[in-house]
Short mmCIF file of C-alpha atoms and ligand atoms in Angstrom, two decimals:
data_model
loop_
_atom_site.label_atom_id
_atom_site.label_comp_id
_atom_site.label_asym_id
_atom_site.label_seq_id
_atom_site.Cartn_x
_atom_site.Cartn_y
_atom_site.Cartn_z
CA MET A 1 101.66 93.76 68.90
CA ASN A 2 98.27 95.07 68.15
CA SER A 3 95.60 92.59 66.89
CA PHE A 4 93.99 94.58 64.25
CA ARG A 5 95.12 95.04 60.73
CA TYR A 6 93.84 95.56 57.14
CA SER A 7 93.77 92.37 54.95
CA GLY A 8 93.53 93.83 51.61
CA LYS A 9 91.05 96.63 52.14
CA GLU A 10 89.23 95.01 54.96
CA LEU A 11 89.87 95.40 58.67
CA THR A 12 90.40 92.08 60.56
CA CYS A 13 90.97 91.01 64.20
CA ASP A 14 93.59 88.21 64.37
CA GLY A 15 92.56 87.32 60.62
CA VAL A 16 88.97 87.35 61.23
CA SER A 17 86.69 89.76 59.19
CA VAL A 18 85.16 92.25 61.76
CA ALA A 19 82.58 93.04 59.06
CA ARG A 20 81.43 89.49 59.15
CA ILE A 21 80.96 89.55 62.89
CA ALA A 22 78.97 92.89 62.77
CA ALA A 23 76.86 91.38 60.07
CA GLU A 24 75.85 88.59 62.27
CA VAL A 25 75.61 90.28 65.72
CA GLY A 26 74.79 93.92 64.73
CA THR A 27 76.15 97.21 66.14
CA PRO A 28 77.24 98.73 68.37
CA ALA A 29 79.44 95.71 69.14
CA TYR A 30 82.72 95.47 71.16
CA ILE A 31 85.10 93.03 69.52
CA TYR A 32 88.19 91.85 71.52
CA SER A 33 91.15 89.51 70.55
CA LEU A 34 91.91 87.00 73.22
CA ALA A 35 95.51 86.28 71.87
CA GLY A 36 96.30 90.18 72.11
CA ILE A 37 94.96 90.36 75.72
CA GLU A 38 96.87 87.30 76.80
CA ALA A 39 99.97 88.36 75.06
CA ASN A 40 99.88 91.77 76.95
CA TYR A 41 99.35 89.98 80.29
CA ASP A 42 102.17 87.73 79.55
CA ARG A 43 104.63 90.38 78.66
CA ILE A 44 104.16 92.35 82.07
CA ASP A 45 104.30 89.11 83.87
CA ARG A 46 107.51 87.96 82.06
CA ALA A 47 109.02 91.37 82.45
CA ILE A 48 108.94 90.90 86.34
CA GLY A 49 110.52 87.44 85.70
CA ALA A 50 111.40 85.16 88.50
CA TYR A 51 111.12 87.83 91.18
CA PRO A 52 108.13 86.93 93.45
CA HIS A 53 105.15 88.97 92.28
CA VAL A 54 101.52 88.88 91.38
CA VAL A 55 100.05 90.77 88.35
CA CYS A 56 96.69 91.85 89.71
CA TYR A 57 94.59 92.65 86.78
CA ALA A 58 92.56 95.82 87.36
CA LEU A 59 88.89 94.71 86.71
CA LYS A 60 87.73 98.32 86.33
CA ALA A 61 89.22 98.34 82.75
CA ASN A 62 87.26 95.50 81.46
CA SER A 63 85.19 93.11 83.64
CA ASN A 64 83.62 90.88 80.97
CA PRO A 65 83.36 87.50 82.85
CA GLU A 66 84.82 85.41 80.01
CA ILE A 67 87.88 87.79 79.69
CA LEU A 68 88.31 87.60 83.47
CA ARG A 69 88.03 83.77 83.35
CA ARG A 70 90.75 83.51 80.77
CA LEU A 71 92.98 85.78 82.82
CA ALA A 72 92.51 84.06 86.04
CA ALA A 73 93.27 80.77 84.25
CA ARG A 74 96.65 82.28 83.10
CA GLY A 75 97.59 82.94 86.72
CA ALA A 76 96.76 86.62 87.08
CA GLY A 77 95.49 87.98 90.27
CA ALA A 78 92.80 90.72 90.51
CA ASP A 79 92.64 94.22 91.63
CA VAL A 80 88.90 95.21 92.58
CA VAL A 81 87.22 98.38 93.70
CA SER A 82 83.73 97.26 94.80
CA GLY A 83 81.92 94.29 96.31
CA GLY A 84 80.52 93.81 92.76
CA GLU A 85 83.95 93.39 91.28
CA LEU A 86 85.18 91.13 94.15
CA ARG A 87 82.17 88.72 93.47
CA LEU A 88 82.94 88.74 89.72
CA ALA A 89 86.62 88.09 90.33
CA LEU A 90 85.84 85.12 92.72
CA GLN A 91 83.17 83.77 90.39
CA ALA A 92 85.78 84.11 87.47
CA GLY A 93 88.12 81.83 89.43
CA PHE A 94 90.84 84.35 90.77
CA PRO A 95 91.97 82.77 93.86
CA ALA A 96 91.00 85.07 96.93
CA LYS A 97 94.74 85.14 97.94
CA LYS A 98 95.47 86.90 94.74
CA ILE A 99 92.92 89.59 94.99
CA VAL A 100 93.63 93.22 96.32
CA TYR A 101 90.86 95.70 96.96
CA ALA A 102 91.49 99.54 96.93
CA GLY A 103 88.72 101.98 97.07
CA VAL A 104 88.27 105.25 99.13
CA GLY A 105 84.71 104.50 99.97
CA LYS A 106 84.40 100.85 101.00
CA THR A 107 80.97 100.29 102.69
CA ASP A 108 80.70 98.10 105.90
CA ALA A 109 79.16 95.34 103.94
CA GLU A 110 81.94 95.39 101.35
CA ILE A 111 84.75 95.42 104.01
CA ARG A 112 82.91 92.39 105.63
CA LEU A 113 82.66 90.64 102.23
CA ALA A 114 86.40 91.15 101.64
CA ILE A 115 87.46 89.74 104.94
CA GLN A 116 85.02 86.86 104.73
CA ALA A 117 86.46 85.90 101.36
CA GLY A 118 90.06 85.86 102.68
CA ILE A 119 91.47 88.24 99.99
CA LEU A 120 95.24 89.10 99.94
CA ALA A 121 94.88 92.78 101.01
CA LEU A 122 92.40 95.55 101.69
CA ASN A 123 94.27 98.67 100.44
CA VAL A 124 93.03 100.94 103.08
CA GLU A 125 92.74 104.68 102.09
CA SER A 126 92.16 106.66 105.30
CA ARG A 127 92.77 106.67 109.05
CA GLN A 128 88.91 106.21 109.62
CA GLU A 129 88.65 103.35 107.18
CA LEU A 130 91.45 101.57 109.00
CA GLU A 131 89.75 101.93 112.28
CA VAL A 132 86.22 100.79 110.83
CA THR A 133 88.13 97.80 109.18
CA ALA A 134 89.68 96.82 112.67
CA GLN A 135 86.36 97.14 114.39
CA ILE A 136 84.45 95.03 111.69
CA ALA A 137 87.06 92.39 111.78
CA GLN A 138 87.01 92.21 115.57
CA GLU A 139 83.23 91.81 115.49
CA MET A 140 83.50 89.01 113.00
CA GLY A 141 86.14 87.38 115.14
CA GLN A 142 88.72 87.47 112.15
CA THR A 143 91.83 89.26 111.20
CA ALA A 144 91.74 91.81 108.34
CA PRO A 145 94.82 91.79 105.85
CA VAL A 146 95.64 95.32 105.46
CA ALA A 147 97.89 97.58 103.19
CA LEU A 148 97.74 101.26 103.55
CA ARG A 149 97.49 103.15 100.30
CA ILE A 150 100.00 105.94 100.33
CA ASN A 151 99.50 109.07 98.46
CA PRO A 152 103.15 109.84 97.74
CA ASP A 153 102.37 113.22 96.13
CA ILE A 154 103.86 112.23 92.76
CA ASP A 155 102.75 114.04 89.54
CA ILE A 156 102.25 111.88 86.48
CA GLU A 157 101.75 115.00 84.29
CA GLY A 158 98.59 113.59 82.78
CA HIS A 159 94.85 114.34 82.60
CA PRO A 160 93.67 115.72 85.94
CA TYR A 161 90.92 113.10 86.24
CA LEU A 162 93.49 110.35 85.72
CA THR A 163 95.93 111.64 88.27
CA THR A 164 95.51 110.10 91.60
CA GLY A 165 98.74 110.39 93.54
CA LYS A 166 98.83 114.13 94.35
CA SER A 167 98.00 115.46 97.80
CA ALA A 168 94.94 117.34 96.26
CA ASN A 169 93.52 113.96 95.10
CA LYS A 170 91.06 111.98 97.34
CA PHE A 171 93.18 108.87 97.24
CA GLY A 172 95.24 107.30 99.88
CA ILE A 173 97.01 108.43 103.10
CA GLU A 174 99.60 111.13 103.19
CA MET A 175 103.15 109.83 103.96
CA GLY A 176 103.25 111.69 107.23
CA GLU A 177 100.14 110.30 108.52
CA ALA A 178 100.68 106.72 107.18
CA LYS A 179 103.44 105.87 109.68
CA ALA A 180 101.32 106.76 112.69
CA CYS A 181 98.48 104.65 111.04
CA TYR A 182 100.85 101.71 110.73
CA LEU A 183 102.05 102.03 114.34
CA TRP A 184 98.34 102.10 115.51
CA ALA A 185 97.57 99.07 113.22
CA ALA A 186 100.33 96.98 114.51
CA LYS A 187 98.71 97.24 117.97
CA GLN A 188 95.26 95.92 116.69
CA PRO A 189 94.86 92.16 117.22
CA SER A 190 92.15 92.14 114.47
CA ILE A 191 94.60 93.69 111.82
CA LYS A 192 97.35 91.86 109.98
CA ILE A 193 99.58 94.34 108.20
CA VAL A 194 100.61 92.63 104.91
CA GLY A 195 101.87 95.47 102.74
CA VAL A 196 102.00 99.00 101.27
CA HIS A 197 100.23 100.29 98.26
CA CYS A 198 100.13 103.30 96.07
CA HIS A 199 98.59 103.95 92.60
CA VAL A 200 99.61 107.27 91.28
CA GLY A 201 97.50 107.61 87.98
CA SER A 202 96.41 106.10 84.79
CA MET A 203 97.57 106.58 81.23
CA ILE A 204 101.21 107.18 82.28
CA ARG A 205 103.43 107.96 79.44
CA LYS A 206 106.78 107.76 81.05
CA PRO A 207 108.55 105.30 83.39
CA ASP A 208 109.66 107.90 85.99
CA PRO A 209 106.47 107.79 88.13
CA PHE A 210 106.97 104.15 88.62
CA TYR A 211 110.61 104.54 89.69
CA LYS A 212 109.65 107.41 91.99
CA SER A 213 106.81 105.32 93.50
CA ALA A 214 109.04 102.14 93.94
CA GLU A 215 111.82 104.36 95.67
CA THR A 216 109.50 106.18 97.88
CA LEU A 217 107.69 102.92 99.07
CA ALA A 218 110.94 101.09 99.55
CA GLN A 219 112.31 103.86 101.77
CA PHE A 220 109.13 103.94 103.79
CA VAL A 221 109.24 100.02 104.29
CA ALA A 222 112.79 100.48 105.55
CA GLU A 223 111.63 103.13 107.88
CA LEU A 224 108.87 100.93 109.26
CA LYS A 225 111.15 98.09 109.54
CA SER A 226 113.32 99.99 111.97
CA ALA A 227 110.20 100.81 113.89
CA GLY A 228 109.59 97.12 114.14
CA ILE A 229 106.88 96.69 111.37
CA GLU A 230 107.49 94.06 108.72
CA MET A 231 105.86 94.10 105.20
CA GLU A 232 105.28 91.31 102.87
CA HIS A 233 104.62 93.08 99.76
CA ILE A 234 104.86 96.43 97.99
CA ASP A 235 102.03 97.09 95.62
CA LEU A 236 102.80 99.86 92.87
CA GLY A 237 99.32 100.04 91.30
CA GLY A 238 98.62 100.21 87.66
CA GLY A 239 98.88 102.98 85.08
CA PHE A 240 100.95 101.88 82.01
CA GLY A 241 99.60 104.13 79.09
CA VAL A 242 98.93 102.81 75.77
CA ASP A 243 99.31 104.32 72.31
CA TYR A 244 96.01 105.59 71.17
CA GLU A 245 97.50 106.69 67.90
CA THR A 246 99.36 103.63 66.46
CA VAL A 247 96.64 101.28 66.32
CA LEU A 248 97.28 98.79 63.52
CA ALA A 249 99.37 95.69 63.91
CA ASP A 250 101.68 96.68 61.01
CA GLN A 251 102.36 100.00 62.44
CA GLY A 252 104.22 99.02 65.48
CA SER A 253 103.75 98.58 69.18
CA CYS A 254 100.80 99.49 71.31
CA TRP A 255 102.99 100.13 74.44
CA LEU A 256 104.03 103.65 75.36
CA ILE A 257 106.21 102.31 78.15
CA GLU A 258 108.39 99.11 77.83
CA PRO A 259 107.35 96.90 80.71
CA GLU A 260 110.84 95.29 80.67
CA ALA A 261 112.69 98.59 81.00
CA VAL A 262 110.48 99.47 84.11
CA MET A 263 110.90 96.32 85.80
CA GLU A 264 114.63 96.15 85.28
CA LYS A 265 114.88 99.17 87.48
CA VAL A 266 111.94 98.51 89.80
CA VAL A 267 112.75 94.84 90.80
CA PRO A 268 116.30 95.71 92.22
CA ILE A 269 114.67 98.53 94.29
CA LEU A 270 112.25 96.10 95.64
CA GLN A 271 114.85 93.31 96.27
CA GLU A 272 116.48 95.53 98.92
CA THR A 273 113.31 95.46 100.88
CA GLY A 274 112.73 91.66 100.66
CA CYS A 275 109.25 92.52 99.69
CA GLU A 276 107.06 90.79 96.93
CA LEU A 277 105.95 92.82 94.08
CA MET A 278 102.17 93.55 93.28
CA PHE A 279 101.31 95.31 90.17
CA GLU A 280 97.84 96.27 88.89
CA PRO A 281 97.74 96.91 85.25
CA GLY A 282 94.23 97.29 83.53
CA ARG A 283 94.43 99.38 80.44
CA SER A 284 97.57 98.13 79.15
CA ILE A 285 96.34 94.46 79.12
CA VAL A 286 92.98 95.01 77.38
CA GLY A 287 92.95 98.57 75.81
CA PRO A 288 94.64 98.01 72.51
CA HIS A 289 92.92 94.69 71.85
CA GLY A 290 89.42 95.85 71.73
CA VAL A 291 87.35 97.96 69.19
CA LEU A 292 83.95 99.44 69.16
CA MET A 293 82.13 98.69 65.94
CA THR A 294 79.42 101.07 64.80
CA ARG A 295 77.40 101.64 61.69
CA VAL A 296 76.79 104.92 60.01
CA LEU A 297 73.02 105.72 60.20
CA TYR A 298 73.05 108.95 58.42
CA THR A 299 75.41 111.63 57.11
CA LYS A 300 74.64 115.30 56.97
CA GLU A 301 76.27 118.65 56.37
CA THR A 302 75.75 122.02 58.11
CA LYS A 303 77.44 125.22 57.36
CA GLY A 304 81.08 124.10 57.05
CA LYS A 305 80.72 120.95 59.15
CA GLN A 306 80.24 117.33 58.20
CA PHE A 307 78.57 114.79 60.53
CA ALA A 308 78.39 111.04 60.45
CA ILE A 309 75.70 110.15 62.83
CA VAL A 310 76.44 106.48 63.92
CA ASP A 311 74.57 104.06 66.04
CA ALA A 312 77.10 104.04 68.92
CA ALA A 313 77.26 106.96 71.47
CA MET A 314 78.60 108.28 74.50
CA ASN A 315 76.75 105.69 76.43
CA ASP A 316 78.84 103.01 74.77
CA LEU A 317 82.05 104.81 74.84
CA ILE A 318 82.25 107.87 77.08
CA ARG A 319 85.92 108.44 76.98
CA PRO A 320 85.81 111.21 74.13
CA SER A 321 83.11 113.00 75.90
CA LEU A 322 84.52 112.74 79.45
CA TYR A 323 88.31 113.12 79.02
CA GLY A 324 88.44 114.66 75.60
CA ALA A 325 90.22 111.42 74.62
CA ARG A 326 90.94 110.80 71.03
CA HIS A 327 90.37 107.31 69.74
CA GLU A 328 91.32 106.51 66.08
CA VAL A 329 88.29 105.76 63.90
CA LEU A 330 88.88 103.51 61.02
CA PRO A 331 86.62 102.46 58.11
CA VAL A 332 86.13 98.82 58.09
CA MET A 333 86.32 98.81 54.36
CA GLN A 334 88.97 101.24 53.27
CA GLY A 335 87.43 103.90 51.34
CA GLU A 336 88.32 105.81 48.10
CA GLY A 337 88.79 109.65 47.95
CA ALA A 338 90.55 112.19 49.95
CA ALA A 339 90.14 112.23 53.81
CA GLU A 340 88.10 115.17 55.11
CA PRO A 341 87.36 116.25 58.63
CA ILE A 342 84.12 114.92 60.05
CA ASP A 343 82.43 114.79 63.39
CA VAL A 344 81.43 111.05 64.22
CA VAL A 345 78.47 111.56 66.63
CA GLY A 346 75.94 109.30 68.32
CA PRO A 347 72.14 109.51 68.60
CA ILE A 348 72.04 110.82 72.12
CA CYS A 349 70.47 114.17 72.82
CA GLU A 350 73.49 116.11 73.83
CA SER A 351 76.16 117.95 71.95
CA GLY A 352 78.70 116.26 74.14
CA ASP A 353 77.79 112.91 72.50
CA PHE A 354 80.70 112.47 69.96
CA LEU A 355 83.14 109.68 69.29
CA ALA A 356 85.55 111.68 67.11
CA LYS A 357 85.70 115.46 66.28
CA ASP A 358 86.98 116.98 63.16
CA TYR A 359 88.51 113.49 62.33
CA PRO A 360 89.97 112.94 58.82
CA LEU A 361 87.93 110.12 57.19
CA THR A 362 87.48 109.07 53.57
CA PRO A 363 83.91 109.87 52.52
CA VAL A 364 81.40 107.85 54.53
CA LYS A 365 77.73 106.80 53.55
CA ARG A 366 74.67 105.23 55.28
CA GLY A 367 75.37 101.65 56.12
CA ASP A 368 79.22 101.82 56.35
CA LEU A 369 80.86 100.39 59.23
CA LEU A 370 83.54 102.17 61.30
CA ALA A 371 85.72 100.77 64.05
CA VAL A 372 86.68 102.90 67.13
CA MET A 373 90.10 101.67 68.07
CA THR A 374 91.73 100.93 71.25
CA ALA A 375 88.36 100.57 73.21
CA GLY A 376 89.07 97.42 74.96
CA ALA A 377 89.80 99.38 78.40
CA TYR A 378 87.18 101.71 80.03
CA GLY A 379 84.90 101.19 77.16
CA TYR A 380 82.16 98.76 78.07
CA THR A 381 82.81 99.09 81.73
CA LEU A 382 81.91 102.84 81.57
CA ALA A 383 78.78 102.15 79.26
CA SER A 384 75.38 103.15 80.63
CA ASN A 385 71.74 103.01 79.73
CA TYR A 386 71.47 106.77 79.18
CA ASN A 387 68.48 107.58 76.87
CA THR A 388 67.40 104.06 77.72
CA ARG A 389 69.70 102.72 75.18
CA GLY A 390 70.71 99.06 75.74
CA ARG A 391 74.40 98.32 76.09
CA GLY A 392 75.92 96.54 73.00
CA VAL A 393 77.10 93.03 72.42
CA GLU A 394 80.48 91.85 73.32
CA VAL A 395 82.48 89.34 71.10
CA LEU A 396 85.72 87.48 71.69
CA VAL A 397 87.97 86.34 68.79
CA GLU A 398 89.93 83.34 69.50
CA ASP A 399 91.96 80.94 67.21
CA GLY A 400 90.37 82.18 63.90
CA GLY A 401 86.84 82.03 65.25
CA TRP A 402 84.54 84.13 67.43
CA TYR A 403 81.63 83.90 69.89
CA VAL A 404 79.44 86.23 71.85
CA ILE A 405 80.67 86.74 75.40
CA ARG A 406 77.86 89.17 76.46
CA GLU A 407 74.53 89.49 74.73
CA ARG A 408 73.08 92.82 73.54
CA GLU A 409 70.66 94.47 76.12
CA ASN A 410 67.17 95.42 75.01
CA PRO A 411 67.39 94.94 71.43
CA VAL A 412 64.83 97.11 69.65
N1 LIG B 501 94.84 100.21 90.55
C1 LIG B 501 94.04 101.14 91.05
C2 LIG B 501 93.98 101.39 92.48
C3 LIG B 501 93.42 102.07 90.07
O1 LIG B 501 92.57 103.02 90.52
C4 LIG B 501 93.40 101.93 88.64
C5 LIG B 501 92.58 102.65 87.77
C6 LIG B 501 94.26 100.69 88.30
C7 LIG B 501 95.03 99.95 89.24
C8 LIG B 501 94.53 100.46 86.87
O2 LIG B 501 94.94 101.49 86.01
P1 LIG B 501 95.43 101.38 84.44
O3 LIG B 501 96.54 100.25 84.44
O4 LIG B 501 94.25 100.89 83.85
O5 LIG B 501 95.86 102.61 84.07
N2 LIG B 501 88.30 105.63 83.07
C9 LIG B 501 89.70 106.16 82.89
C10 LIG B 501 90.79 105.42 83.57
C11 LIG B 501 90.52 105.49 85.08
C12 LIG B 501 91.47 104.54 85.80
C13 LIG B 501 91.00 104.39 87.23
N3 LIG B 501 91.92 103.71 88.05
C14 LIG B 501 89.95 106.22 81.34
O6 LIG B 501 89.09 105.73 80.53
O7 LIG B 501 91.03 106.61 80.87
#
């Protein structure tokens, strides 16, 4: 269930007035619902049930330290993609033995850090990275826990930037080469083979790619077993899409894919292999439970075009500019009058700086508050200081109250 709904004419987050929060902390502001985030994590965890597993939350979706602490305390593992994320995960209290680390370009220092920390698995993405990892572990007098990231050539039929499991993508090792890599790795005293990994993309709308990934990896594990190589886990990556259109609590679910339906099929496939299941959701845990609050600075009209110039910009939320993503934009106080198409744009000196284009909104005026919905994932984590703009404040709503979980940068 989504966390945001209108109470009367006013938008609320778990019953708390978002206008009141904005009045106190200013805008742009990210507001998140802790209850919503925890409920989505729990739903995925429960869907896997009693089968041995770790839900490794993908930090790249939202790495606010307070949100990380809460997920760690709930028993989540972590999926990280850099030394910075690895340090954050450890500081937030994720046990090292529940952290997996994928990334096509790990530096020597990052590999060293991961081995030193004793993480669950380095998800290795090339033959050369495997050799370098073996070398570094040997120099350290340690053993590196390794899973190879397989590129299974599965098409998620999504946005090209969010597709990662096709041969044309930079990620992972092709099936053909992967077996030879495992056979080589098995002979290295400084490598411990722990599993096999894949992540075929993000914002996946149908369950099929998950079944295909599970089947492909399970088959591969069986093949390796007959070659004398044993696996402890299969990691299916993340990728559950979320509904960017049905954004209010009373409109329905925020899920595009039912986790229970996926796991009902995936778990038996894994059971055959005896491998533990790792899953790395990011967007589906935090995405629907965050909004970006922004205030209208000016309105203006050019020939046949209406603009609302707001105080949030592409540096706060780049998804519309980068992927052509459509986020719903809701007035915090429901307005009167007929909705008309308007471009909601930021103050940045680029025409690509928009939050919504030709979006139907009831008339807006200077000072009005707007909420850009479903912004809890890949919002703040992709924010930048472009145009020397400070990044906004982040707020967490919990149990009818709220507090700042990251201060605004360089307030003017
Ligand atoms: N595991 C790996 C190895 C990944 O690369 C990703 C996302 C995930 C897990 C989590 O996927 P999720 O469950 O969040 O779909 N910035 C883009 C999304 C990029 C996703 C990158 N990798 C966006 O705003 O849509």
